Coordinates of C-alpha atoms and ligand atoms in Angstrom, one line a residue:
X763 CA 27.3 10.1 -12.5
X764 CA 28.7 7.0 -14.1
X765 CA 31.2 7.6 -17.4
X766 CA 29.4 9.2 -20.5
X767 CA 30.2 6.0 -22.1
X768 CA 28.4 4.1 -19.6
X769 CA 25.1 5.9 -20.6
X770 CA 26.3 6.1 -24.2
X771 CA 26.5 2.2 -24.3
X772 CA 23.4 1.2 -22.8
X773 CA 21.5 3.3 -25.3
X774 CA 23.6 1.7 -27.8
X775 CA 22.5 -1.7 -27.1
X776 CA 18.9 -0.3 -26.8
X777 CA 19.0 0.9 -30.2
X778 CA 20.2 -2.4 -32.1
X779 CA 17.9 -4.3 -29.6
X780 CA 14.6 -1.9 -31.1
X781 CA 15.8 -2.0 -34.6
X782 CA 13.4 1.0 -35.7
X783 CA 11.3 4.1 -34.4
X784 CA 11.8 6.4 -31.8
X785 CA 12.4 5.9 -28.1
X786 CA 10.5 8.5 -25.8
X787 CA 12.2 8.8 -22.0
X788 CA 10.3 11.4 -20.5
X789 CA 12.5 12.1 -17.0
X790 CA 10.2 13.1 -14.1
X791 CA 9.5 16.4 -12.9
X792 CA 8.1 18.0 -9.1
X793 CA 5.8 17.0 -8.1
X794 CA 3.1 19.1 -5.8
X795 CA 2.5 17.9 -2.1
X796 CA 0.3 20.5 -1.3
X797 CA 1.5 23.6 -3.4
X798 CA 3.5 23.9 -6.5
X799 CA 6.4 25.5 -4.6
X800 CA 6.3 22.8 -2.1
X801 CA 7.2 19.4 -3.7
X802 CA 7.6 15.9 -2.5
X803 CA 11.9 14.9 -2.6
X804 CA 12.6 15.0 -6.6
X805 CA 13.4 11.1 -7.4
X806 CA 14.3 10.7 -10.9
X807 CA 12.4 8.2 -13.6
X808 CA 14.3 4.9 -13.1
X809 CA 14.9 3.9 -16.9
X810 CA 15.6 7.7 -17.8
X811 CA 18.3 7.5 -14.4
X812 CA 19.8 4.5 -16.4
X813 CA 20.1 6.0 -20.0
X814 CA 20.3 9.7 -20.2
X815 CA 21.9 9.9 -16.1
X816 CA 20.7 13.5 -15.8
X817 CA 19.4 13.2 -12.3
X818 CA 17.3 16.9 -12.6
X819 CA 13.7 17.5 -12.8
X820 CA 12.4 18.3 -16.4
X821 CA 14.1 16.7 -19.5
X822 CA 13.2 14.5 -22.0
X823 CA 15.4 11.8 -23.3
X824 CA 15.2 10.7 -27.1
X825 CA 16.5 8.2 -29.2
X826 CA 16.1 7.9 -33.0
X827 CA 17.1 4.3 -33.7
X828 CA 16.3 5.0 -37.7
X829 CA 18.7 7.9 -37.5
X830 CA 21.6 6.5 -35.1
X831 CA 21.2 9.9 -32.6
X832 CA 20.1 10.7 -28.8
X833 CA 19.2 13.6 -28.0
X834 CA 18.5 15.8 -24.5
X835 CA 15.8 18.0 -24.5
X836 CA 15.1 20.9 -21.6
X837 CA 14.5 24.4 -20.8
X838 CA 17.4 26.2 -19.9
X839 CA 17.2 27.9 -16.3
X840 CA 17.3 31.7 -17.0
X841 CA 18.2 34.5 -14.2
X842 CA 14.9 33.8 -12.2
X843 CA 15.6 30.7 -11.4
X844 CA 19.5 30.6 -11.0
X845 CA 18.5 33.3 -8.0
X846 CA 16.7 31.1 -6.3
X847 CA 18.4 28.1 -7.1
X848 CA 22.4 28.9 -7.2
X849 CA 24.0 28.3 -10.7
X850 CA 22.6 26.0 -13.2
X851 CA 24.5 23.6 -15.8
X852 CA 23.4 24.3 -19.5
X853 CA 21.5 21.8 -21.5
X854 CA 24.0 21.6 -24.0
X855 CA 26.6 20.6 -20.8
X856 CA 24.4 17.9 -19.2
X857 CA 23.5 16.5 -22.3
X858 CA 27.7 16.2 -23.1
X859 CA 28.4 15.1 -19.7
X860 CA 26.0 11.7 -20.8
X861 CA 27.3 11.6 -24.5
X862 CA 24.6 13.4 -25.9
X863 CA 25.7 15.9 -29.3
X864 CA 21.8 16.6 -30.0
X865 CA 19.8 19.1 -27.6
X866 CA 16.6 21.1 -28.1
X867 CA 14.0 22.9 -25.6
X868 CA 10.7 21.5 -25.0
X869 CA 8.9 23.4 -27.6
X870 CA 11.4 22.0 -30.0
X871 CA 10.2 18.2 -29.0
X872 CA 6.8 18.6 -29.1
X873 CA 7.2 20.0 -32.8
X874 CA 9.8 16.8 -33.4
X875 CA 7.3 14.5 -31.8
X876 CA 4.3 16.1 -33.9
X877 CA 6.3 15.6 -37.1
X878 CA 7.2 12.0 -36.2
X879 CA 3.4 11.2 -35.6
X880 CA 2.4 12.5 -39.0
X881 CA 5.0 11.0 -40.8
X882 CA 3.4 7.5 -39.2
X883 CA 6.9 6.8 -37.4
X884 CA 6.4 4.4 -34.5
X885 CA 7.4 6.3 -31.0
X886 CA 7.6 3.9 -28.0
X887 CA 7.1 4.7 -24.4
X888 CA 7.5 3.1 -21.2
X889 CA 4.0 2.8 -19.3
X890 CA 3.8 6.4 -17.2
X891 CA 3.3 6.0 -13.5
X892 CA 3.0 9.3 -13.0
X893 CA -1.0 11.6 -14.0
X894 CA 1.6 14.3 -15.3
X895 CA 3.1 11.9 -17.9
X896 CA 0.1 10.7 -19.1
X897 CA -1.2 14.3 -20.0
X898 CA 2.5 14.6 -21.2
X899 CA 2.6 12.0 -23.6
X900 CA -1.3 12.6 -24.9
X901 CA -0.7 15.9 -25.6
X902 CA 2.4 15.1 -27.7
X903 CA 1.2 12.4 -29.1
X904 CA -2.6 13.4 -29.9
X905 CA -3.8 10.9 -28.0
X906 CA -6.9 10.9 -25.3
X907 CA -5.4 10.6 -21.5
X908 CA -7.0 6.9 -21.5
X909 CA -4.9 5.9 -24.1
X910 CA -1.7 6.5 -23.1
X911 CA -1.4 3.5 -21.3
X912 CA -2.5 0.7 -23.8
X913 CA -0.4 2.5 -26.3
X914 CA 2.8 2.3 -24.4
X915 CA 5.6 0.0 -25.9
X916 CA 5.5 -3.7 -25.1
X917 CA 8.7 -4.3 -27.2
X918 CA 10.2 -1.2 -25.3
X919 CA 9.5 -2.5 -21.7
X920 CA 11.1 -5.9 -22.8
X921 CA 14.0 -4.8 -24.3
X922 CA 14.5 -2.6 -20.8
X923 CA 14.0 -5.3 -18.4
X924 CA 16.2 -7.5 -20.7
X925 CA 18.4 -4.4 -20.3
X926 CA 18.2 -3.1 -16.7
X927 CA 17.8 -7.1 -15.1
X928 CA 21.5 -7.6 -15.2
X929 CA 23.6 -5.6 -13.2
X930 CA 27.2 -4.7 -14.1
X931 CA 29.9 -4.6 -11.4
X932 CA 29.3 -0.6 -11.4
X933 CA 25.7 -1.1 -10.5
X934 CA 27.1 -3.8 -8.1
X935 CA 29.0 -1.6 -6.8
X936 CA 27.0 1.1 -6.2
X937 CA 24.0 -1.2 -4.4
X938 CA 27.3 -2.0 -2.1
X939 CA 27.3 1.3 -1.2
X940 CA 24.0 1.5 -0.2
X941 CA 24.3 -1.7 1.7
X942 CA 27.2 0.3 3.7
X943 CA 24.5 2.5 4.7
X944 CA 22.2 -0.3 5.3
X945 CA 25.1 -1.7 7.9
X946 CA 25.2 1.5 9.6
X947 CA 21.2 1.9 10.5
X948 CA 20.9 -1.6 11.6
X949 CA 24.2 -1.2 14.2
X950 CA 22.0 2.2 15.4
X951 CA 18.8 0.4 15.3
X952 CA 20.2 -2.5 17.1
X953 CA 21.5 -0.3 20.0
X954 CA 18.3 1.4 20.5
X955 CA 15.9 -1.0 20.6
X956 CA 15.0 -1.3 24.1
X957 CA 11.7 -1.6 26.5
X958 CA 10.7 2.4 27.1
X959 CA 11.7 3.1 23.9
X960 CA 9.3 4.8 21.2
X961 CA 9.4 3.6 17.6
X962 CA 9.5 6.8 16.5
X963 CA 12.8 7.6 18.1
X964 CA 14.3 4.8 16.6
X965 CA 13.1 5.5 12.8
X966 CA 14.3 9.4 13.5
X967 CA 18.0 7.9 14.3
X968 CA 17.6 5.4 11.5
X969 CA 16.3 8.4 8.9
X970 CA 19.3 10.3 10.5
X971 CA 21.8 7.7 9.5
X972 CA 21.0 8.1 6.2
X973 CA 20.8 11.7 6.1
X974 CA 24.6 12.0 7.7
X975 CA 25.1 9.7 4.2
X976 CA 23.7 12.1 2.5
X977 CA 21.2 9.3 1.0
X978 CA 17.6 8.9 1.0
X979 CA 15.1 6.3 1.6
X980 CA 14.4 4.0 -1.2
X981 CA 11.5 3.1 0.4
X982 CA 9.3 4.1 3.0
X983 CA 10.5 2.9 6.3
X984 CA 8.7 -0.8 7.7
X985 CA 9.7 -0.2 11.6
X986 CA 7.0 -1.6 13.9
X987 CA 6.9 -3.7 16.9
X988 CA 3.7 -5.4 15.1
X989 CA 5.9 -7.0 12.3
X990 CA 3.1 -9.4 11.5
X991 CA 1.3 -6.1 9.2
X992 CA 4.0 -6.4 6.3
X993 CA 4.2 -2.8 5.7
X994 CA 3.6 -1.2 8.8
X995 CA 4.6 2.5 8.5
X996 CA 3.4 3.7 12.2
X997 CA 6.2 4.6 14.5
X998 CA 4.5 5.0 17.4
X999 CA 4.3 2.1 20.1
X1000 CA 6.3 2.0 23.0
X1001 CA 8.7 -0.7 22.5
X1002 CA 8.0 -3.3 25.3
X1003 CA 10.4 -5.8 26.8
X1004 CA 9.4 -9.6 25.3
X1005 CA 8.3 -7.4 21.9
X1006 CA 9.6 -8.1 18.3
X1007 CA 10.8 -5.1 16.5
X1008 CA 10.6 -5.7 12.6
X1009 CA 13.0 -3.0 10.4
X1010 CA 12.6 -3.3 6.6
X1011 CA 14.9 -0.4 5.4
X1012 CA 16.5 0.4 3.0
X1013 CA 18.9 3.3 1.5
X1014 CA 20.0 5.1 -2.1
X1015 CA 23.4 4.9 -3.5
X1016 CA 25.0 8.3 -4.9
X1017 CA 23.6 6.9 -8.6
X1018 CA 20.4 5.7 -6.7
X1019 CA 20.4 2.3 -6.4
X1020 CA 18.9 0.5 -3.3
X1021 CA 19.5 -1.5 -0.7
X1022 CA 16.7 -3.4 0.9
X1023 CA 17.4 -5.2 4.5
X1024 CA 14.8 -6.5 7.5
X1025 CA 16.3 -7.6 10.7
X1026 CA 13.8 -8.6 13.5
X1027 CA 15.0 -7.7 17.1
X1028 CA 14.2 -9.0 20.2
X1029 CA 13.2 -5.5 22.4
X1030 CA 15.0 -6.3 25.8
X1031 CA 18.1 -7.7 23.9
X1032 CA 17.4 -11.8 24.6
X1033 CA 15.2 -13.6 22.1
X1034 CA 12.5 -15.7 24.6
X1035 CA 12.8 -19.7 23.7
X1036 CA 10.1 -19.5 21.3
X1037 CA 10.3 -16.5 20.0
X1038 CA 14.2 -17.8 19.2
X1039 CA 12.9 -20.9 17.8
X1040 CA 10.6 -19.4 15.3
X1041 CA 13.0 -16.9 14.5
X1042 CA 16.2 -19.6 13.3
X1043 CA 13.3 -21.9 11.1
X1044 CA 13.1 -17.8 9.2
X1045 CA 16.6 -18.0 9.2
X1046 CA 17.1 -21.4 8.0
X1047 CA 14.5 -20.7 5.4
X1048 CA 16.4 -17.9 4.3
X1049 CA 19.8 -19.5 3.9
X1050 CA 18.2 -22.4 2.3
X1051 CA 16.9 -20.5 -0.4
X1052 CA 19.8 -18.3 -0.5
X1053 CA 21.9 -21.9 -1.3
X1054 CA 19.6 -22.6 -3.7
X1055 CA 20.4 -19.7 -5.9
X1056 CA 22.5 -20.2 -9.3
X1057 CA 22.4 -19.9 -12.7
X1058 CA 19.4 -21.9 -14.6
X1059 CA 17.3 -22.4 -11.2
X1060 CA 13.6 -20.6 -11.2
X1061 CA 12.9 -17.8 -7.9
X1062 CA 10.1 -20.3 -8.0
X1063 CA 11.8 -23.3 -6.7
X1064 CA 13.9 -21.2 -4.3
X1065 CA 10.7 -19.7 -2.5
X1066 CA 9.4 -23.0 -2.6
X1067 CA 12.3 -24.4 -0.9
X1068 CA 12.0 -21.2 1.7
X1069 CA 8.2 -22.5 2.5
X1070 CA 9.0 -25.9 2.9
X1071 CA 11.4 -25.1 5.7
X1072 CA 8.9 -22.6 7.6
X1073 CA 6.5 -25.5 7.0
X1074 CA 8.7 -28.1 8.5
X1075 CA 9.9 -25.9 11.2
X1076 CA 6.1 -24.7 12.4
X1077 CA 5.7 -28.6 12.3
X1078 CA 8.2 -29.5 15.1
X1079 CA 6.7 -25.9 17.2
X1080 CA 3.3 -28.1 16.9
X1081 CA 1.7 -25.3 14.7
X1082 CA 1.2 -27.4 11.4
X1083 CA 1.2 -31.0 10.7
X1084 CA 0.9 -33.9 8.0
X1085 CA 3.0 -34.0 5.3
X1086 CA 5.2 -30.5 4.3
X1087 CA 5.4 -31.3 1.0
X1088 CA 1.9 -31.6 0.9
X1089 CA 1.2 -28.7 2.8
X1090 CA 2.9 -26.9 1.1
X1091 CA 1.9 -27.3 -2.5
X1092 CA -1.8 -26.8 -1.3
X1093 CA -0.6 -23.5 0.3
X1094 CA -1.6 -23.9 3.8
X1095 CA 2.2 -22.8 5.0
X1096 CA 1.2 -19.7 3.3
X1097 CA -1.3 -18.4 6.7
X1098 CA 2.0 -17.9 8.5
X1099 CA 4.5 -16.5 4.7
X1100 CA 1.9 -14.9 2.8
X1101 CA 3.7 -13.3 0.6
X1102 CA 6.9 -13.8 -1.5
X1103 CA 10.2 -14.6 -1.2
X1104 CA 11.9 -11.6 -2.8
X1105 CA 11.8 -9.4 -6.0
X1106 CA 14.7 -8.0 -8.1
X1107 CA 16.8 -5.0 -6.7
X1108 CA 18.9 -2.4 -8.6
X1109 CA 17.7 1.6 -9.7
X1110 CA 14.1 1.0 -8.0
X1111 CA 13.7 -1.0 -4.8
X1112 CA 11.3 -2.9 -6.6
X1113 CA 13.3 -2.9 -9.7
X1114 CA 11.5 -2.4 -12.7
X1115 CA 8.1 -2.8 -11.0
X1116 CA 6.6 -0.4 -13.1
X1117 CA 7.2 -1.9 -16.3
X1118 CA 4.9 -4.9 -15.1
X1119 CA 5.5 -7.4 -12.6
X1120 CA 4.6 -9.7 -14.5
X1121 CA 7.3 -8.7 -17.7
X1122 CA 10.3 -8.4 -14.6
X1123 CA 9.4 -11.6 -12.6
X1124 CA 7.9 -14.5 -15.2
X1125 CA 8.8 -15.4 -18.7
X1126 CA 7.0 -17.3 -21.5
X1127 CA 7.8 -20.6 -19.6
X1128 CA 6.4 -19.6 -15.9
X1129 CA 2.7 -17.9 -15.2
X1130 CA 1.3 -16.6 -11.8
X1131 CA 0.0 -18.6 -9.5
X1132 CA -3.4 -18.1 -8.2
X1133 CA -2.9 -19.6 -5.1
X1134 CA -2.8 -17.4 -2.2
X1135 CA 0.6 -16.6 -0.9
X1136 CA 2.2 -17.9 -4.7
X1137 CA -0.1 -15.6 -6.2
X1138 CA 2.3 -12.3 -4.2
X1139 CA 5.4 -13.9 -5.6
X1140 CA 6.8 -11.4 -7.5
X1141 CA 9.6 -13.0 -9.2
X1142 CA 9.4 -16.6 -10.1
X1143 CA 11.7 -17.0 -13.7
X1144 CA 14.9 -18.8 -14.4
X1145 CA 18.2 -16.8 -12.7
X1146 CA 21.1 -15.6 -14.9
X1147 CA 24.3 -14.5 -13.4
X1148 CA 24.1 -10.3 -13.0
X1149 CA 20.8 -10.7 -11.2
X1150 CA 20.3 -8.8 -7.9
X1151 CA 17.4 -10.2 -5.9
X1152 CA 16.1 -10.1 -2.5
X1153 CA 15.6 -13.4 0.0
X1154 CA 13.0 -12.1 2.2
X1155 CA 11.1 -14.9 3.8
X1156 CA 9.0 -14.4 7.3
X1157 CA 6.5 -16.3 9.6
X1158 CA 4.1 -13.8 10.7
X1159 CA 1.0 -14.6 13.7
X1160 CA -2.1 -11.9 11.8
X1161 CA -5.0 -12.5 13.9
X1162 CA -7.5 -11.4 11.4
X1163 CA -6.2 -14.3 9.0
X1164 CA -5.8 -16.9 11.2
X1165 CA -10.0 -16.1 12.4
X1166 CA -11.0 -16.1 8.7
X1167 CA -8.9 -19.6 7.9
X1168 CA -10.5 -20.9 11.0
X1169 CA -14.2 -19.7 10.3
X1170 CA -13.8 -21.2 6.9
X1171 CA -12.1 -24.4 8.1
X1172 CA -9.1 -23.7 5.6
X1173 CA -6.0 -26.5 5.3
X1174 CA -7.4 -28.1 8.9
X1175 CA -5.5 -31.0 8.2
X1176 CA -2.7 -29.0 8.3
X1177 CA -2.6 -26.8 10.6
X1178 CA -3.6 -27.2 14.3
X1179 CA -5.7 -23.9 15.3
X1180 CA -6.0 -24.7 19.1
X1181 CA -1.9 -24.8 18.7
X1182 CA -2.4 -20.9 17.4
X1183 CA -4.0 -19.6 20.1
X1184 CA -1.5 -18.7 22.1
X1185 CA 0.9 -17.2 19.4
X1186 CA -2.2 -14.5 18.4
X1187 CA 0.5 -11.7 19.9
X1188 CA 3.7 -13.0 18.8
X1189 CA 4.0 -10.5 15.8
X1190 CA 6.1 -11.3 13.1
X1191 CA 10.0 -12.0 11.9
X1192 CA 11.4 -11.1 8.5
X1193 CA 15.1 -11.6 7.7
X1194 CA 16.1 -9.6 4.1
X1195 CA 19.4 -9.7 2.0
X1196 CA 20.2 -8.7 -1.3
X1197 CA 21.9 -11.3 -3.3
X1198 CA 23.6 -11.6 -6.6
X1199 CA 23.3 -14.4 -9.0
X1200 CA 26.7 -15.3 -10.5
X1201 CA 28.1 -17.5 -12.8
X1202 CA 28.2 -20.7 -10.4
X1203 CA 26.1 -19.5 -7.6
X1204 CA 25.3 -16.5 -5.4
X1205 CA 27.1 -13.7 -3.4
X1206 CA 25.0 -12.1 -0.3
X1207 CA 25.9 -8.5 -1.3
X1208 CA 27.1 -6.1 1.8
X1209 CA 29.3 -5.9 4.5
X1210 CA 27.3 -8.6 6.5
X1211 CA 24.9 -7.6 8.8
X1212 CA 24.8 -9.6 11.6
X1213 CA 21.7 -12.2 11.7
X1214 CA 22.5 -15.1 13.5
X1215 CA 20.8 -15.2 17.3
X1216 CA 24.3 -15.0 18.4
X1217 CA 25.4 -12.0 16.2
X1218 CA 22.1 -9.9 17.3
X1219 CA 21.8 -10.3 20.8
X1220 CA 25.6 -9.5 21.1
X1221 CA 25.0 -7.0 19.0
X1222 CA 22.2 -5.5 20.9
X1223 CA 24.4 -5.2 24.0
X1224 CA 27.5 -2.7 22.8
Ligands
LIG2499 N1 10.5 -2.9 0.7 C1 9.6 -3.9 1.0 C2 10.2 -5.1 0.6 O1 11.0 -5.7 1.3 O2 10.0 -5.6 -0.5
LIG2500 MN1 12.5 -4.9 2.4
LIG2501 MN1 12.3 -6.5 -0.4

């Protein structure tokens, strides 16, 4: 837990940016896998995390901008449940340890939150992700289920992305420490990835890595030898010599920020020619973009300048031709990066992504892109120093695209389909890091984790 004056601050800024009403922060509670007993691992609500800190399943966070005062409500745990749960902190002591006077039990919000809606007061909400908030919030508010969501706060979710988008050095900090975890999968992962191998065995290592950290996953683990699916989740090929191992991991801080890393690995320890050619234009894409980034530049131009150097590169392999900055702009490079460059990074992995993609990523002067590849780009606005974003760029071979672009004759002019035949099993290479934005230009956050051809396949062989 950070400083009560930490959370005591944030809400402090909240309530001057709001001006009026009151500011509902329902926190999450268990939730069922296949019995009540039996719940998926608790994960805190994000914003709640970042203003009220109490990192425990069922309270409510409140602030009442008209009256200046926060307030904690829960149920305290009673006899029952300290037996089966070892001893319990008070309401009243959580709520002091995050600079909260004001406490109440749950029966005491609904009737404060019943008032407020008679008396016509305004009560804002973040858009719930969650069925169980939903039902929360209608019943409190005597609304129907349905409209939960179009009711929820527009003002609110701005004023929390303003918020929440730039990171202080304690936030900074603490995504360090999950990179430190993030350095020590990818020196387990790199040792283990060898022909014979199963996948599996190398994302139960990686999952035990983080558990000797006492972390979790902040997402759910991307380890596959068929990189070129973006999100592949199955663990269970046989690594082969001449494969490609793609790992897109990623680990929680003690305050629960994320990390968020890919390496691609050669399985056998040696990159073939090609497959070491295709892999530096990724990497040269990836540290173009990653010069790119300061102050007052748009995400936009930086993936832009990320597709122009896979576009360039798969020119000199023989797989595209004509002009890149044609190509480009009509989106053909976007068969081999179809998706975008990176997203921001802090409490959530995707940070923020349930407020709207669109509220995190674009601003008043910058709209989605229809185009296909653009159109996945999740963050595209101007950078401001305190931003944490990813630089995720990746050439990937998916047979099922390349047959429909081919059928349909897509962007022939540039790209030579004969050229593609033989890269139909190549698979796919993604390099991630997490970079901040500062005040003249960019720091890759972490301890470094190696990248270059050089760095891998040595590192492969200790
Ligand atoms: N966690 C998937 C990604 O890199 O965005
Ligand atoms: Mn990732
Ligand atoms: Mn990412």
């Amino acid at each position: 837990m950070f400083d009560e004056n930490v959370y005591r601050e944030r809400r402090q800024v909240l309530r001057r940016q709001m001006g009026s009403g009151l500011l509902l922060f329902p926190g999450n509670g268990e939730s069922p896998m296949n019995y009540p007993a039996n719940p998926y691992p608790f994960r805190q609500d994000s914003s709640f995390l970042y203003y009220f800190g109490v990192d425990k399943p069922g309270f409510v966070g409140l602030i009442d901008v008209d009256e200046d005062r926060d307030y904690l409500y829960g149920d305290d745990f009673d006899i029952d449940d300290i037996i089966w749960m070892g001893p319990q902190p008070s309401v009243r002591e959580l709520a002091e340890g995050v600079g909260i006077q004001s406490t109440g039990d749950n029966s005491q919000l609904a009737e404060r939150l019943f008032a407020a809606v008679k008396a016509g007061r305004r009560v804002h909400f973040l858009p719930p992700y969650r069925m169980e908030e939903q039902v929360r919030i209608a019943e409190w508010l005597g609304l129907s289920i349905a409209a939960v969501t179009r009711h929820a706060s527009e003002s609110l979710v701005r004023a929390v992305v303003a918020q929440r988008s730039i990171k202080s050095e304690a936030e900074i900090r603490e995504i360090e420490k999950a990179l430190d975890i993030s350095s020590s999968i990818y020196q387990t992962v790199m040792t283990m990835t060898k022909p014979g191998v199963n996948e599996g065995e190398v994302t139960g290592a990686l999952l035990g890595v983080v558990g000797r950290a006492n972390s979790y996953v902040s997402f759910p683990t991307i380890l596959s030898v068929h990189g070129e699916t973006l999100h592949n989740h199955f663990h269970g090929n046989e690594m082969r010599e001449g494969d490609l191992l793609v790992v897109d991991s990623g680990a929680e801080s003690p305050e629960h920020y994320a990390s968020d890393i890919t390496r691609t690995f050669p399985v056998g320890g040696g990159f073939t020619p090609i497959q070491r050619r295709v892999y530096e234009i990724v990497l040269r894409a990836q540290e173009t973009a990653i010069q790119a980034m300061r102050p007052g530049v748009r995400f936009l131009e930086v993936h832009l300048a990320a597709a122009r150097e896979i576009a360039a590169g798969l020119k000199d392999v023989g797989l595209m031709k004509g002009d890149v900055d044609e190509a480009v702009q009509a989106g053909a490079h976007a068969l081999f990066f179809p998706h975008g460059l990176g997203h921001m990074l802090g409490l959530d992995v995707h940070d923020m992504e349930n407020l709207g993609e669109n509220l995190v990523g674009y601003d008043e002067t910058i709209s989605r892109s229809r185009q296909f590849g653009l159109s996945a780009l999740r963050m595209a606005r101007e950078l401001y120093p305190g931003f944490v974003v990813t630089v995720e760029p990746g050439i990937y071979f998916i047979p099922a695209l390349i047959d429909q672009w081919r059928r349909e004759g897509m962007h022939s002019d540039f790209i030579d389909y004969q050229a593609l035949e033989t890269f139909r099993d190549f698979g796919g290479i993604r390099i991630e890091d997490d970079v901040l934005v500062t005040a003249d230009g960019y720091r890759v956050l972490g301890p470094g984790i190696p990248k270059s051809v050089k760095d891998i396949e040595a590192g492969m062989k200790e």
